PDB file of C-alpha atoms and ligand atoms in Angstrom:
ATOM      1  CA  MET A1429     -63.307  11.836  -7.529  1.00 47.00           C
ATOM      2  CA  SER A1430     -65.571  11.257 -10.542  1.00 48.00           C
ATOM      3  CA  GLU A1431     -66.233  15.172 -11.111  1.00 64.00           C
ATOM      4  CA  ASN A1432     -62.413  15.778 -11.651  1.00 88.00           C
ATOM      5  CA  LYS A1433     -61.923  13.309 -14.362  1.00 94.00           C
ATOM      6  CA  ILE A1434     -60.406  14.764 -17.525  1.00 95.00           C
ATOM      7  CA  LEU A1435     -60.824  11.842 -19.721  1.00 96.00           C
ATOM      8  CA  GLU A1436     -62.569   8.486 -19.433  1.00 96.00           C
ATOM      9  CA  ILE A1437     -61.880   5.912 -22.172  1.00 97.00           C
ATOM     10  CA  ARG A1438     -64.470   3.213 -21.947  1.00 97.00           C
ATOM     11  CA  HIS A1439     -64.367  -0.143 -23.948  1.00 97.00           C
ATOM     12  CA  LEU A1440     -62.584   1.619 -26.738  1.00 97.00           C
ATOM     13  CA  SER A1441     -62.066  -0.509 -29.920  1.00 98.00           C
ATOM     14  CA  LYS A1442     -60.491   0.189 -33.255  1.00 98.00           C
ATOM     15  CA  ASP A1443     -60.563  -2.254 -36.340  1.00 97.00           C
ATOM     16  CA  PHE A1444     -58.721  -1.571 -39.660  1.00 97.00           C
ATOM     17  CA  GLY A1445     -60.720  -3.975 -41.765  1.00 95.00           C
ATOM     18  CA  SER A1446     -60.567  -7.428 -40.154  1.00 95.00           C
ATOM     19  CA  HIS A1447     -57.748  -6.424 -38.076  1.00 96.00           C
ATOM     20  CA  LYS A1448     -58.717  -5.599 -34.559  1.00 96.00           C
ATOM     21  CA  VAL A1449     -55.924  -3.173 -33.552  1.00 97.00           C
ATOM     22  CA  LEU A1450     -57.466  -2.064 -30.121  1.00 98.00           C
ATOM     23  CA  ARG A1451     -59.831  -4.064 -28.093  1.00 98.00           C
ATOM     24  CA  ASP A1452     -61.768  -2.891 -25.010  1.00 97.00           C
ATOM     25  CA  ILE A1453     -59.449  -0.407 -23.685  1.00 97.00           C
ATOM     26  CA  ASP A1454     -60.471   1.294 -20.394  1.00 97.00           C
ATOM     27  CA  PHE A1455     -58.650   3.903 -18.413  1.00 94.00           C
ATOM     28  CA  LEU A1456     -59.043   7.281 -16.576  1.00 96.00           C
ATOM     29  CA  VAL A1457     -57.037  10.505 -16.749  1.00 97.00           C
ATOM     30  CA  HIS A1458     -57.224  12.874 -13.821  1.00 97.00           C
ATOM     31  CA  PRO A1459     -55.811  16.486 -13.876  1.00 97.00           C
ATOM     32  CA  GLY A1460     -52.008  16.468 -13.327  1.00 97.00           C
ATOM     33  CA  ASP A1461     -51.722  12.765 -14.269  1.00 97.00           C
ATOM     34  CA  VAL A1462     -48.758  11.726 -16.324  1.00 98.00           C
ATOM     35  CA  THR A1463     -49.638   8.408 -17.918  1.00 98.00           C
ATOM     36  CA  SER A1464     -46.771   6.510 -19.761  1.00 98.00           C
ATOM     37  CA  ILE A1465     -48.036   4.161 -22.480  1.00 98.00           C
ATOM     38  CA  ILE A1466     -45.468   1.273 -23.052  1.00 97.00           C
ATOM     39  CA  GLY A1467     -45.457  -1.801 -25.138  1.00 96.00           C
ATOM     40  CA  ALA A1468     -43.839  -3.587 -28.183  1.00 94.00           C
ATOM     41  CA  SER A1469     -44.007  -2.252 -31.606  1.00 94.00           C
ATOM     42  CA  GLY A1470     -47.410  -2.845 -33.330  1.00 95.00           C
ATOM     43  CA  SER A1471     -49.315  -3.167 -30.050  1.00 97.00           C
ATOM     44  CA  GLY A1472     -51.550  -0.161 -30.751  1.00 97.00           C
ATOM     45  CA  LYS A1473     -49.955   2.564 -28.697  1.00 98.00           C
ATOM     46  CA  SER A1474     -49.964   5.229 -31.578  1.00 97.00           C
ATOM     47  CA  THR A1475     -53.476   4.099 -32.749  1.00 97.00           C
ATOM     48  CA  LEU A1476     -54.863   4.675 -29.210  1.00 97.00           C
ATOM     49  CA  LEU A1477     -53.417   8.071 -28.928  1.00 96.00           C
ATOM     50  CA  ARG A1478     -54.762   8.828 -32.543  1.00 95.00           C
ATOM     51  CA  CYS A1479     -58.238   7.726 -31.541  1.00 95.00           C
ATOM     52  CA  ILE A1480     -58.095   9.950 -28.371  1.00 95.00           C
ATOM     53  CA  ASN A1481     -57.364  12.991 -30.300  1.00 91.00           C
ATOM     54  CA  LEU A1482     -59.810  11.872 -33.015  1.00 91.00           C
ATOM     55  CA  LEU A1483     -57.195  11.588 -35.745  1.00 91.00           C
ATOM     56  CA  GLU A1484     -58.681   8.104 -36.041  1.00 94.00           C
ATOM     57  CA  THR A1485     -62.264   7.387 -35.418  1.00 93.00           C
ATOM     58  CA  PRO A1486     -62.791   4.578 -32.795  1.00 95.00           C
ATOM     59  CA  THR A1487     -64.903   1.643 -34.075  1.00 96.00           C
ATOM     60  CA  SER A1488     -66.651   1.329 -30.829  1.00 96.00           C
ATOM     61  CA  GLY A1489     -66.473   2.631 -27.210  1.00 96.00           C
ATOM     62  CA  GLU A1490     -66.543   5.933 -25.648  1.00 95.00           C
ATOM     63  CA  ILE A1491     -64.400   8.879 -24.953  1.00 95.00           C
ATOM     64  CA  LEU A1492     -65.765  10.971 -22.162  1.00 94.00           C
ATOM     65  CA  PHE A1493     -64.182  14.479 -21.779  1.00 93.00           C
ATOM     66  CA  HIS A1494     -65.349  16.010 -18.421  1.00 92.00           C
ATOM     67  CA  GLY A1495     -68.253  13.470 -18.584  1.00 91.00           C
ATOM     68  CA  GLU A1496     -69.366  14.078 -22.072  1.00 90.00           C
ATOM     69  CA  ASN A1497     -69.143  11.535 -24.736  1.00 91.00           C
ATOM     70  CA  ILE A1498     -67.238  13.532 -27.563  1.00 90.00           C
ATOM     71  CA  MET A1499     -68.071  10.957 -30.328  1.00 84.00           C
ATOM     72  CA  ALA A1500     -71.926  11.550 -29.611  1.00 79.00           C
ATOM     73  CA  CYS A1501     -71.701  15.430 -29.408  1.00 70.00           C
ATOM     74  CA  ARG A1502     -72.236  16.688 -32.806  1.00 69.00           C
ATOM     75  CA  GLY A1503     -70.080  19.777 -33.532  1.00 67.00           C
ATOM     76  CA  GLY A1504     -68.182  19.286 -30.301  1.00 65.00           C
ATOM     77  CA  ALA A1505     -65.158  17.582 -31.772  1.00 78.00           C
ATOM     78  CA  PRO A1506     -63.297  20.716 -32.849  1.00 78.00           C
ATOM     79  CA  ALA A1507     -63.746  22.195 -29.592  1.00 82.00           C
ATOM     80  CA  TYR A1508     -62.373  19.067 -27.922  1.00 89.00           C
ATOM     81  CA  ARG A1509     -59.366  18.643 -30.353  1.00 86.00           C
ATOM     82  CA  ALA A1510     -58.223  22.212 -29.400  1.00 87.00           C
ATOM     83  CA  LYS A1511     -58.135  20.980 -25.823  1.00 93.00           C
ATOM     84  CA  VAL A1512     -56.095  17.953 -26.674  1.00 94.00           C
ATOM     85  CA  GLY A1513     -52.539  18.875 -27.869  1.00 94.00           C
ATOM     86  CA  MET A1514     -50.277  16.363 -29.681  1.00 94.00           C
ATOM     87  CA  VAL A1515     -46.507  16.271 -30.102  1.00 96.00           C
ATOM     88  CA  PHE A1516     -45.397  13.742 -32.700  1.00 94.00           C
ATOM     89  CA  GLN A1517     -42.130  11.755 -33.065  1.00 93.00           C
ATOM     90  CA  SER A1518     -41.452  13.635 -36.421  1.00 92.00           C
ATOM     91  CA  PHE A1519     -42.165  17.052 -34.896  1.00 92.00           C
ATOM     92  CA  ASN A1520     -44.554  18.119 -37.797  1.00 93.00           C
ATOM     93  CA  LEU A1521     -43.418  21.740 -37.736  1.00 97.00           C
ATOM     94  CA  PHE A1522     -44.326  24.087 -40.684  1.00 96.00           C
ATOM     95  CA  ASP A1523     -41.025  24.088 -42.579  1.00 96.00           C
ATOM     96  CA  ASN A1524     -41.858  27.364 -44.255  1.00 96.00           C
ATOM     97  CA  MET A1525     -42.451  29.425 -41.220  1.00 97.00           C
ATOM     98  CA  SER A1526     -40.133  30.801 -38.473  1.00 98.00           C
ATOM     99  CA  VAL A1527     -40.088  29.168 -35.065  1.00 98.00           C
ATOM    100  CA  LEU A1528     -42.284  32.138 -33.823  1.00 98.00           C
ATOM    101  CA  ARG A1529     -44.807  31.897 -36.499  1.00 98.00           C
ATOM    102  CA  ASN A1530     -45.047  27.939 -35.971  1.00 98.00           C
ATOM    103  CA  CYS A1531     -46.077  28.666 -32.286  1.00 98.00           C
ATOM    104  CA  MET A1532     -48.497  31.564 -33.300  1.00 98.00           C
ATOM    105  CA  VAL A1533     -50.591  30.169 -36.395  1.00 97.00           C
ATOM    106  CA  GLY A1534     -52.774  27.862 -34.367  1.00 95.00           C
ATOM    107  CA  GLN A1535     -53.597  30.457 -31.763  1.00 96.00           C
ATOM    108  CA  THR A1536     -54.666  32.908 -34.513  1.00 97.00           C
ATOM    109  CA  LYS A1537     -56.295  30.448 -36.857  1.00 94.00           C
ATOM    110  CA  VAL A1538     -58.177  28.079 -34.387  1.00 92.00           C
ATOM    111  CA  LEU A1539     -58.336  30.034 -31.127  1.00 93.00           C
ATOM    112  CA  LYS A1540     -58.794  33.390 -32.958  1.00 95.00           C
ATOM    113  CA  LYS A1541     -56.464  35.250 -30.781  1.00 96.00           C
ATOM    114  CA  SER A1542     -55.032  38.531 -31.989  1.00 97.00           C
ATOM    115  CA  LYS A1543     -51.489  38.510 -33.260  1.00 98.00           C
ATOM    116  CA  ALA A1544     -50.049  40.375 -30.288  1.00 98.00           C
ATOM    117  CA  GLU A1545     -51.655  38.078 -27.986  1.00 98.00           C
ATOM    118  CA  ALA A1546     -50.543  35.069 -29.899  1.00 98.00           C
ATOM    119  CA  GLU A1547     -46.987  36.225 -29.841  1.00 98.00           C
ATOM    120  CA  GLU A1548     -46.751  37.175 -26.343  1.00 98.00           C
ATOM    121  CA  ASN A1549     -48.078  33.550 -25.493  1.00 97.00           C
ATOM    122  CA  ALA A1550     -45.673  31.968 -28.048  1.00 98.00           C
ATOM    123  CA  MET A1551     -42.864  33.850 -26.476  1.00 98.00           C
ATOM    124  CA  ARG A1552     -43.708  32.754 -23.100  1.00 97.00           C
ATOM    125  CA  TYR A1553     -43.535  29.000 -24.038  1.00 97.00           C
ATOM    126  CA  LEU A1554     -40.551  29.347 -26.123  1.00 98.00           C
ATOM    127  CA  LYS A1555     -38.712  30.858 -23.189  1.00 97.00           C
ATOM    128  CA  LYS A1556     -40.002  27.846 -21.095  1.00 96.00           C
ATOM    129  CA  VAL A1557     -38.408  25.364 -23.354  1.00 97.00           C
ATOM    130  CA  GLY A1558     -35.162  27.432 -23.925  1.00 96.00           C
ATOM    131  CA  MET A1559     -35.960  28.218 -27.486  1.00 97.00           C
ATOM    132  CA  ASP A1560     -36.476  32.069 -27.379  1.00 97.00           C
ATOM    133  CA  PRO A1561     -33.012  32.688 -28.988  1.00 98.00           C
ATOM    134  CA  TYR A1562     -34.149  31.093 -32.043  1.00 98.00           C
ATOM    135  CA  ILE A1563     -37.661  32.808 -32.809  1.00 98.00           C
ATOM    136  CA  ASN A1564     -36.511  33.767 -36.193  1.00 98.00           C
ATOM    137  CA  ALA A1565     -35.015  30.494 -37.347  1.00 98.00           C
ATOM    138  CA  ARG A1566     -36.619  27.931 -39.786  1.00 98.00           C
ATOM    139  CA  PRO A1567     -37.181  24.433 -38.519  1.00 97.00           C
ATOM    140  CA  ARG A1568     -34.454  23.283 -40.925  1.00 97.00           C
ATOM    141  CA  GLN A1569     -31.793  25.504 -39.076  1.00 97.00           C
ATOM    142  CA  LEU A1570     -32.538  23.449 -35.890  1.00 97.00           C
ATOM    143  CA  SER A1571     -31.314  20.169 -34.238  1.00 96.00           C
ATOM    144  CA  GLY A1572     -33.919  17.488 -33.730  1.00 96.00           C
ATOM    145  CA  GLY A1573     -34.026  18.073 -29.954  1.00 96.00           C
ATOM    146  CA  GLN A1574     -34.619  21.969 -30.629  1.00 97.00           C
ATOM    147  CA  LYS A1575     -37.284  21.068 -33.147  1.00 97.00           C
ATOM    148  CA  GLN A1576     -38.955  18.977 -30.585  1.00 97.00           C
ATOM    149  CA  ARG A1577     -38.895  21.621 -27.919  1.00 97.00           C
ATOM    150  CA  VAL A1578     -40.455  24.015 -30.417  1.00 98.00           C
ATOM    151  CA  ALA A1579     -43.140  21.555 -31.042  1.00 97.00           C
ATOM    152  CA  ILE A1580     -43.659  21.237 -27.257  1.00 97.00           C
ATOM    153  CA  ALA A1581     -43.869  25.094 -27.067  1.00 98.00           C
ATOM    154  CA  ARG A1582     -46.456  25.164 -30.018  1.00 97.00           C
ATOM    155  CA  ALA A1583     -48.610  22.481 -28.340  1.00 97.00           C
ATOM    156  CA  LEU A1584     -48.489  24.473 -24.935  1.00 97.00           C
ATOM    157  CA  ALA A1585     -49.367  27.530 -26.482  1.00 97.00           C
ATOM    158  CA  MET A1586     -52.820  26.323 -27.468  1.00 96.00           C
ATOM    159  CA  ASP A1587     -53.408  25.893 -23.904  1.00 95.00           C
ATOM    160  CA  PRO A1588     -54.574  22.403 -23.899  1.00 96.00           C
ATOM    161  CA  GLU A1589     -55.990  20.347 -20.985  1.00 96.00           C
ATOM    162  CA  VAL A1590     -54.208  17.297 -21.969  1.00 97.00           C
ATOM    163  CA  LEU A1591     -50.841  16.973 -23.860  1.00 97.00           C
ATOM    164  CA  LEU A1592     -50.343  13.547 -25.855  1.00 97.00           C
ATOM    165  CA  PHE A1593     -46.926  12.531 -26.825  1.00 98.00           C
ATOM    166  CA  ASP A1594     -46.092   9.844 -29.249  1.00 97.00           C
ATOM    167  CA  GLU A1595     -42.424   8.735 -28.860  1.00 96.00           C
ATOM    168  CA  PRO A1596     -41.185  12.224 -28.648  1.00 96.00           C
ATOM    169  CA  THR A1597     -37.524  11.255 -28.303  1.00 96.00           C
ATOM    170  CA  SER A1598     -37.340   8.280 -30.728  1.00 94.00           C
ATOM    171  CA  ALA A1599     -36.267  10.217 -33.836  1.00 92.00           C
ATOM    172  CA  LEU A1600     -33.547  12.054 -31.814  1.00 94.00           C
ATOM    173  CA  ASP A1601     -29.861  11.413 -31.835  1.00 92.00           C
ATOM    174  CA  PRO A1602     -28.966  10.133 -28.254  1.00 91.00           C
ATOM    175  CA  GLU A1603     -27.335  13.362 -27.079  1.00 92.00           C
ATOM    176  CA  MET A1604     -30.641  15.189 -27.749  1.00 93.00           C
ATOM    177  CA  VAL A1605     -32.943  12.994 -25.869  1.00 95.00           C
ATOM    178  CA  GLY A1606     -32.023  14.530 -22.414  1.00 95.00           C
ATOM    179  CA  GLU A1607     -32.969  17.855 -23.312  1.00 95.00           C
ATOM    180  CA  VAL A1608     -36.484  16.899 -24.468  1.00 96.00           C
ATOM    181  CA  LEU A1609     -37.006  14.647 -21.566  1.00 96.00           C
ATOM    182  CA  SER A1610     -35.924  17.338 -19.137  1.00 96.00           C
ATOM    183  CA  VAL A1611     -38.563  19.660 -20.588  1.00 96.00           C
ATOM    184  CA  MET A1612     -41.180  16.992 -20.089  1.00 97.00           C
ATOM    185  CA  ARG A1613     -40.037  16.345 -16.535  1.00 96.00           C
ATOM    186  CA  ASP A1614     -40.506  20.098 -15.933  1.00 96.00           C
ATOM    187  CA  LEU A1615     -44.097  20.137 -17.387  1.00 96.00           C
ATOM    188  CA  ALA A1616     -44.898  16.995 -15.364  1.00 96.00           C
ATOM    189  CA  SER A1617     -43.697  18.728 -12.097  1.00 96.00           C
ATOM    190  CA  GLU A1618     -45.817  21.819 -13.058  1.00 96.00           C
ATOM    191  CA  GLY A1619     -48.962  19.602 -13.010  1.00 96.00           C
ATOM    192  CA  ILE A1620     -49.429  19.579 -16.942  1.00 97.00           C
ATOM    193  CA  THR A1621     -51.596  16.432 -17.717  1.00 98.00           C
ATOM    194  CA  MET A1622     -49.770  14.198 -20.233  1.00 98.00           C
ATOM    195  CA  LEU A1623     -50.290  10.825 -21.973  1.00 98.00           C
ATOM    196  CA  VAL A1624     -46.901   9.691 -23.360  1.00 98.00           C
ATOM    197  CA  VAL A1625     -46.239   6.788 -25.447  1.00 98.00           C
ATOM    198  CA  THR A1626     -42.603   6.086 -24.896  1.00 96.00           C
ATOM    199  CA  HIS A1627     -39.631   3.664 -24.950  1.00 93.00           C
ATOM    200  CA  GLU A1628     -37.802   5.572 -22.198  1.00 93.00           C
ATOM    201  CA  MET A1629     -38.474   3.317 -19.297  1.00 94.00           C
ATOM    202  CA  ALA A1630     -36.591   5.533 -16.884  1.00 93.00           C
ATOM    203  CA  PHE A1631     -39.149   8.322 -17.682  1.00 94.00           C
ATOM    204  CA  ALA A1632     -42.181   5.982 -17.525  1.00 95.00           C
ATOM    205  CA  ARG A1633     -40.736   4.842 -13.943  1.00 94.00           C
ATOM    206  CA  ASP A1634     -39.514   7.935 -12.492  1.00 93.00           C
ATOM    207  CA  VAL A1635     -41.742  10.673 -13.878  1.00 94.00           C
ATOM    208  CA  SER A1636     -45.300   9.116 -14.647  1.00 96.00           C
ATOM    209  CA  ASN A1637     -47.806   8.281 -11.861  1.00 96.00           C
ATOM    210  CA  HIS A1638     -49.609   5.842 -14.391  1.00 97.00           C
ATOM    211  CA  VAL A1639     -48.268   3.080 -16.558  1.00 97.00           C
ATOM    212  CA  VAL A1640     -50.303   1.375 -19.216  1.00 97.00           C
ATOM    213  CA  PHE A1641     -48.672  -1.669 -20.940  1.00 97.00           C
ATOM    214  CA  MET A1642     -50.140  -2.501 -24.248  1.00 97.00           C
ATOM    215  CA  CYS A1643     -49.889  -5.945 -25.957  1.00 96.00           C
ATOM    216  CA  ASP A1644     -51.537  -7.027 -29.059  1.00 95.00           C
ATOM    217  CA  GLY A1645     -54.314  -4.253 -28.810  1.00 97.00           C
ATOM    218  CA  VAL A1646     -55.318  -4.800 -25.147  1.00 97.00           C
ATOM    219  CA  ILE A1647     -54.109  -3.467 -21.900  1.00 97.00           C
ATOM    220  CA  GLY A1648     -51.895  -6.190 -20.486  1.00 95.00           C
ATOM    221  CA  GLU A1649     -51.193  -4.360 -17.403  1.00 95.00           C
ATOM    222  CA  LYS A1650     -51.894  -0.971 -15.724  1.00 95.00           C
ATOM    223  CA  GLY A1651     -51.191   0.798 -12.477  1.00 96.00           C
ATOM    224  CA  THR A1652     -48.482   2.820 -10.745  1.00 96.00           C
ATOM    225  CA  PRO A1653     -44.884   2.433 -11.854  1.00 96.00           C
ATOM    226  CA  ALA A1654     -44.272   0.520  -8.575  1.00 94.00           C
ATOM    227  CA  ASP A1655     -46.955  -1.905  -9.544  1.00 94.00           C
ATOM    228  CA  VAL A1656     -46.087  -2.332 -13.132  1.00 94.00           C
ATOM    229  CA  PHE A1657     -42.230  -2.323 -12.903  1.00 94.00           C
ATOM    230  CA  GLU A1658     -41.748  -3.946  -9.535  1.00 93.00           C
ATOM    231  CA  HIS A1659     -44.613  -6.421  -9.326  1.00 92.00           C
ATOM    232  CA  PRO A1660     -45.866  -7.158 -12.844  1.00 92.00           C
ATOM    233  CA  SER A1661     -48.082 -10.050 -13.072  1.00 92.00           C
ATOM    234  CA  ASN A1662     -48.713 -10.337 -16.931  1.00 93.00           C
ATOM    235  CA  PRO A1663     -46.103 -12.761 -18.499  1.00 93.00           C
ATOM    236  CA  ARG A1664     -45.838 -10.492 -21.408  1.00 93.00           C
ATOM    237  CA  MET A1665     -44.938  -7.437 -19.495  1.00 92.00           C
ATOM    238  CA  ILE A1666     -42.361  -9.511 -17.568  1.00 92.00           C
ATOM    239  CA  GLU A1667     -40.767 -10.519 -20.927  1.00 92.00           C
ATOM    240  CA  PHE A1668     -41.167  -6.926 -22.040  1.00 93.00           C
ATOM    241  CA  LEU A1669     -39.132  -5.498 -19.117  1.00 90.00           C
ATOM    242  CA  SER A1670     -36.462  -8.230 -19.216  1.00 89.00           C
ATOM    243  CA  ARG A1671     -35.668  -7.143 -22.948  1.00 85.00           C
ATOM    244  CA  PHE A1672     -34.935  -3.477 -21.428  1.00 78.00           C
ATOM    245  CA  ARG A1673     -33.043  -4.860 -18.520  1.00 72.00           C
ATOM    246  CA  ASN A1674     -30.899  -6.930 -20.619  1.00 66.00           C
ATOM    247  CA  ALA A1675     -30.534  -4.249 -23.249  1.00 61.00           C
TER     248      ALA A1675
HETATM  249  N1  LIG B2915     -54.138   3.365 -40.752  1.00 65.99           N
HETATM  250  C1  LIG B2915     -53.803   1.935 -40.757  1.00 65.99           C
HETATM  251  N2  LIG B2915     -54.438   1.046 -41.520  1.00 65.99           N
HETATM  252  C2  LIG B2915     -54.204  -0.306 -41.353  1.00 65.99           C
HETATM  253  N3  LIG B2915     -53.577  -0.763 -40.228  1.00 65.99           N
HETATM  254  C3  LIG B2915     -53.035   0.056 -39.293  1.00 65.99           C
HETATM  255  C4  LIG B2915     -53.158   1.447 -39.504  1.00 65.99           C
HETATM  256  N4  LIG B2915     -52.479   2.176 -38.613  1.00 65.99           N
HETATM  257  C5  LIG B2915     -52.004   1.132 -37.667  1.00 65.99           C
HETATM  258  N5  LIG B2915     -52.140  -0.090 -38.458  1.00 65.99           N
HETATM  259  C6  LIG B2915     -51.829  -1.314 -37.792  1.00 65.99           C
HETATM  260  O1  LIG B2915     -52.282  -1.278 -36.326  1.00 65.99           O
HETATM  261  C7  LIG B2915     -51.236  -2.038 -35.455  1.00 65.99           C
HETATM  262  C8  LIG B2915     -50.882  -1.166 -34.411  1.00 65.99           C
HETATM  263  O2  LIG B2915     -50.061   0.015 -34.856  1.00 65.99           O
HETATM  264  P1  LIG B2915     -49.698   1.245 -33.969  1.00 65.99           P
HETATM  265  O3  LIG B2915     -48.828   2.163 -34.990  1.00 65.99           O
HETATM  266  O4  LIG B2915     -50.801   1.675 -33.252  1.00 65.99           O
HETATM  267  O5  LIG B2915     -48.573   0.506 -33.102  1.00 65.99           O
HETATM  268  P2  LIG B2915     -47.595   1.099 -32.049  1.00 65.99           P
HETATM  269  O6  LIG B2915     -47.651   0.237 -30.817  1.00 65.99           O
HETATM  270  O7  LIG B2915     -47.605   2.580 -32.112  1.00 65.99           O
HETATM  271  O8  LIG B2915     -46.226   0.598 -32.730  1.00 65.99           O
HETATM  272  P3  LIG B2915     -44.694   1.298 -32.752  1.00 65.99           P
HETATM  273  O9  LIG B2915     -44.018   1.139 -31.362  1.00 65.99           O
HETATM  274  O10 LIG B2915     -43.908   0.614 -33.944  1.00 65.99           O
HETATM  275  O11 LIG B2915     -44.929   2.770 -33.067  1.00 65.99           O
HETATM  276  C9  LIG B2915     -50.171  -2.563 -36.278  1.00 65.99           C
HETATM  277  O12 LIG B2915     -50.480  -3.790 -36.811  1.00 65.99           O
HETATM  278  C10 LIG B2915     -50.354  -1.548 -37.722  1.00 65.99           C
HETATM  279  O13 LIG B2915     -49.845  -2.037 -38.803  1.00 65.99           O
HETATM  280 MG1  LIG B2916     -46.262   4.042 -32.613  1.00 65.99          MG
END
């Protein structure tokens, strides 16, 4: 089993000054895993994702990518970053570029692909998320759900090994949540490896094969959706779930 791990997070901690935001986080990601990270606001979910893609530098611990500690390998981080895609709550598209250019620019600048190759690849993923009719639109002309689907196509066009999502549907009007979740379900069924911070409990329960419950910077509970949702042992997880059930 050990040879096919993509990511191994070991004893990861992150402090902001005296505030210990993450403590001793351990988990594994295998190819094709869909891991949902759930937990209350402020529990450290975004910080964990930001540490994994090195937007934040962990204070201690290790992140092994195919067995190599990416924090120890000098000059290795850019290559690692290119292999870990990120989709943000607020889309983070380039407003001054068309949809097509948004999905090409990383490929030409970072991956050094030719324009023709980048365009072909961008079109493939824009079709996949149903946004190919909008290639010439600017992000401001799109709905939130459409913007998020473009952001997903842009991340996929970089050919990542793992795709990180930080609350991809939280900024959307309710009627647009479904179209984005449906794209994410398709990706999961195609075997794309994903780590998803989400408040969508149905997604966590039905689509992911692992669930990590964060509370106060530690993992309060982790396991299969059946373990975590049907047989939670952590009192904080039980309380967290009851809030959703009563919502
Ligand atoms: N750059 C920073 N500097 C100082 N403190 C930070 C920073 N980023 C996050 N924190 C603190 O770390 C804690 C965890 O924040 P984080 O954003 O990871 O939580 P979260 O679980 O993603 O919450 P939410 O569900 O609201 O998005 C919070 O107390 C937050 O104030
Ligand atoms: Mg967050």
